[in-house]
XYZ file of C-alpha atoms in Angstrom:
169
model
C -38.383 -12.228 -24.060
C -35.232 -14.095 -23.161
C -32.897 -11.100 -22.808
C -35.541 -9.293 -20.710
C -33.957 -5.818 -20.676
C -32.976 -3.240 -23.281
C -29.318 -3.519 -22.279
C -29.243 -7.313 -22.545
C -31.138 -7.182 -25.850
C -28.551 -4.787 -27.304
C -25.683 -6.899 -25.929
C -27.173 -10.124 -27.322
C -27.630 -8.554 -30.756
C -24.097 -7.164 -30.697
C -22.701 -10.532 -29.551
C -24.603 -12.226 -32.356
C -23.255 -9.713 -34.894
C -19.647 -9.992 -33.711
C -19.830 -13.791 -33.819
C -21.423 -13.975 -37.251
C -18.844 -11.474 -38.501
C -16.110 -14.012 -37.788
C -17.708 -16.909 -39.653
C -19.031 -14.610 -42.370
C -15.507 -13.356 -43.062
C -14.069 -16.890 -42.985
C -16.734 -18.148 -45.391
C -16.581 -15.077 -47.641
C -12.813 -15.565 -47.949
C -13.393 -19.291 -48.691
C -11.388 -20.342 -45.639
C -14.372 -22.439 -44.547
C -17.164 -23.627 -46.811
C -20.214 -25.569 -45.655
C -23.227 -26.897 -47.603
C -25.843 -24.145 -47.534
C -28.885 -26.447 -47.158
C -27.405 -27.996 -44.004
C -26.423 -24.580 -42.626
C -29.905 -23.192 -43.244
C -31.476 -26.271 -41.645
C -29.358 -25.903 -38.517
C -30.066 -22.152 -38.421
C -33.783 -23.013 -38.399
C -33.101 -25.570 -35.656
C -31.466 -22.829 -33.569
C -34.675 -20.801 -33.913
C -36.731 -23.855 -32.873
C -34.466 -24.151 -29.822
C -35.153 -20.517 -28.864
C -38.891 -20.980 -29.449
C -38.855 -23.896 -26.982
C -37.028 -21.701 -24.466
C -39.646 -18.956 -24.912
C -42.519 -21.434 -24.471
C -41.004 -22.970 -21.343
C -40.349 -19.526 -19.894
C -37.687 -18.244 -17.511
C -35.786 -20.910 -15.627
C -32.249 -21.681 -14.551
C -30.722 -22.542 -17.929
C -27.758 -21.130 -19.793
C -30.101 -19.520 -22.313
C -31.924 -17.488 -19.646
C -28.823 -16.775 -17.517
C -26.495 -15.866 -20.392
C -28.492 -14.879 -23.493
C -25.461 -13.032 -24.877
C -23.397 -16.242 -24.879
C -26.182 -18.194 -26.582
C -26.744 -15.418 -29.137
C -23.005 -15.331 -29.833
C -22.787 -19.072 -30.368
C -25.786 -18.980 -32.705
C -24.196 -16.010 -34.455
C -21.243 -18.195 -35.432
C -23.650 -20.487 -37.261
C -25.701 -17.702 -38.818
C -22.555 -16.137 -40.276
C -22.338 -19.064 -42.685
C -25.907 -18.343 -43.789
C -25.105 -14.675 -44.358
C -22.058 -15.731 -46.374
C -24.303 -17.685 -48.748
C -26.369 -14.550 -49.317
C -23.213 -12.541 -49.947
C -21.998 -15.125 -52.475
C -25.249 -14.668 -54.393
C -25.043 -10.868 -54.251
C -21.297 -10.756 -54.697
C -18.792 -8.574 -52.914
C -16.393 -6.400 -54.853
C -12.841 -7.717 -54.946
C -11.544 -4.207 -54.491
C -12.738 -2.770 -51.221
C -13.671 -6.209 -49.889
C -13.043 -5.338 -46.226
C -15.055 -2.077 -46.242
C -17.909 -3.847 -48.082
C -17.908 -6.667 -45.529
C -17.779 -4.166 -42.671
C -20.657 -2.191 -44.206
C -22.711 -5.376 -44.573
C -22.134 -6.228 -40.894
C -22.982 -2.721 -39.704
C -26.165 -2.842 -41.777
C -27.149 -6.164 -40.216
C -26.440 -4.814 -36.711
C -28.589 -1.728 -37.307
C -31.348 -3.804 -38.893
C -31.425 -6.225 -35.958
C -31.511 -3.406 -33.396
C -34.335 -1.661 -35.266
C -36.294 -4.928 -35.602
C -35.824 -5.809 -31.903
C -36.841 -2.311 -30.802
C -39.899 -2.342 -33.082
C -40.982 -5.796 -31.886
C -40.429 -4.889 -28.228
C -42.383 -1.645 -28.603
C -45.210 -3.450 -30.418
C -45.481 -6.027 -27.623
C -45.315 -3.285 -24.993
C -48.068 -1.335 -26.771
C -50.206 -4.485 -27.050
C -49.698 -5.231 -23.381
C -50.708 -1.699 -22.386
C -53.688 -1.738 -24.739
C -54.974 -5.010 -23.345
C -54.360 -3.905 -19.764
C -56.221 -0.638 -20.286
C -59.509 -2.267 -21.266
C -62.363 -1.187 -19.036
C -63.854 -4.618 -18.439
C -61.897 -6.653 -15.897
C -63.276 -9.822 -17.442
C -61.843 -9.075 -20.872
C -58.532 -7.506 -19.821
C -55.653 -9.929 -19.364
C -53.950 -9.807 -16.019
C -50.212 -9.988 -15.472
C -50.588 -13.725 -14.928
C -52.271 -14.086 -18.339
C -49.464 -12.340 -20.265
C -47.263 -15.489 -20.347
C -49.974 -17.071 -22.512
C -49.191 -14.499 -25.210
C -45.486 -15.301 -24.840
C -46.210 -19.007 -25.121
C -48.445 -18.459 -28.162
C -45.695 -16.432 -29.884
C -43.148 -19.132 -29.028
C -45.322 -21.845 -30.545
C -45.879 -19.777 -33.686
C -42.162 -19.154 -34.060
C -41.374 -22.816 -33.396
C -43.866 -24.064 -35.974
C -42.588 -21.664 -38.620
C -38.931 -22.506 -37.905
C -39.690 -26.247 -37.875
C -41.291 -25.974 -41.301
C -38.281 -24.029 -42.566
C -35.884 -26.601 -41.042
C -37.586 -29.581 -42.682
C -37.949 -27.721 -45.960
C -34.197 -27.047 -46.018
C -33.047 -30.453 -44.818
C -35.370 -32.459 -47.089
C -34.823 -30.348 -50.201
């Protein structure tokens, strides 16, 4: 919802991936090490922040003007979370760089597929609801933001739970 076009969605995901690649590599090489519970809590907080932006809707904020910059800055943080997962899985000492590169490419592809699937699902839902015969039961274009707001609240509640679970654990 924030990126608002296929091009900006792809750029935001790529910016996120490039940014998390930096911190993921630094953490995987033990150049920087942060407590995982705090990192996961702040990652959840970043999702709460985006949920608030979705609920409030488009306005003149950095998030809505420059979603790639915001995604990139959040990517730096999320890289530390990915590094914790990699520590659990383990990367081979030999072929470390290709394994790290493969992990990042896999995350990029996964995020693009997820974003495309979610966008297509919302588009299909929108068309389905708009195609209803009864004007009283079909949402108008002015009603669609309610669905966006509802999704934002759901995401915010889930991320808030995750944040408190991580920070209070």
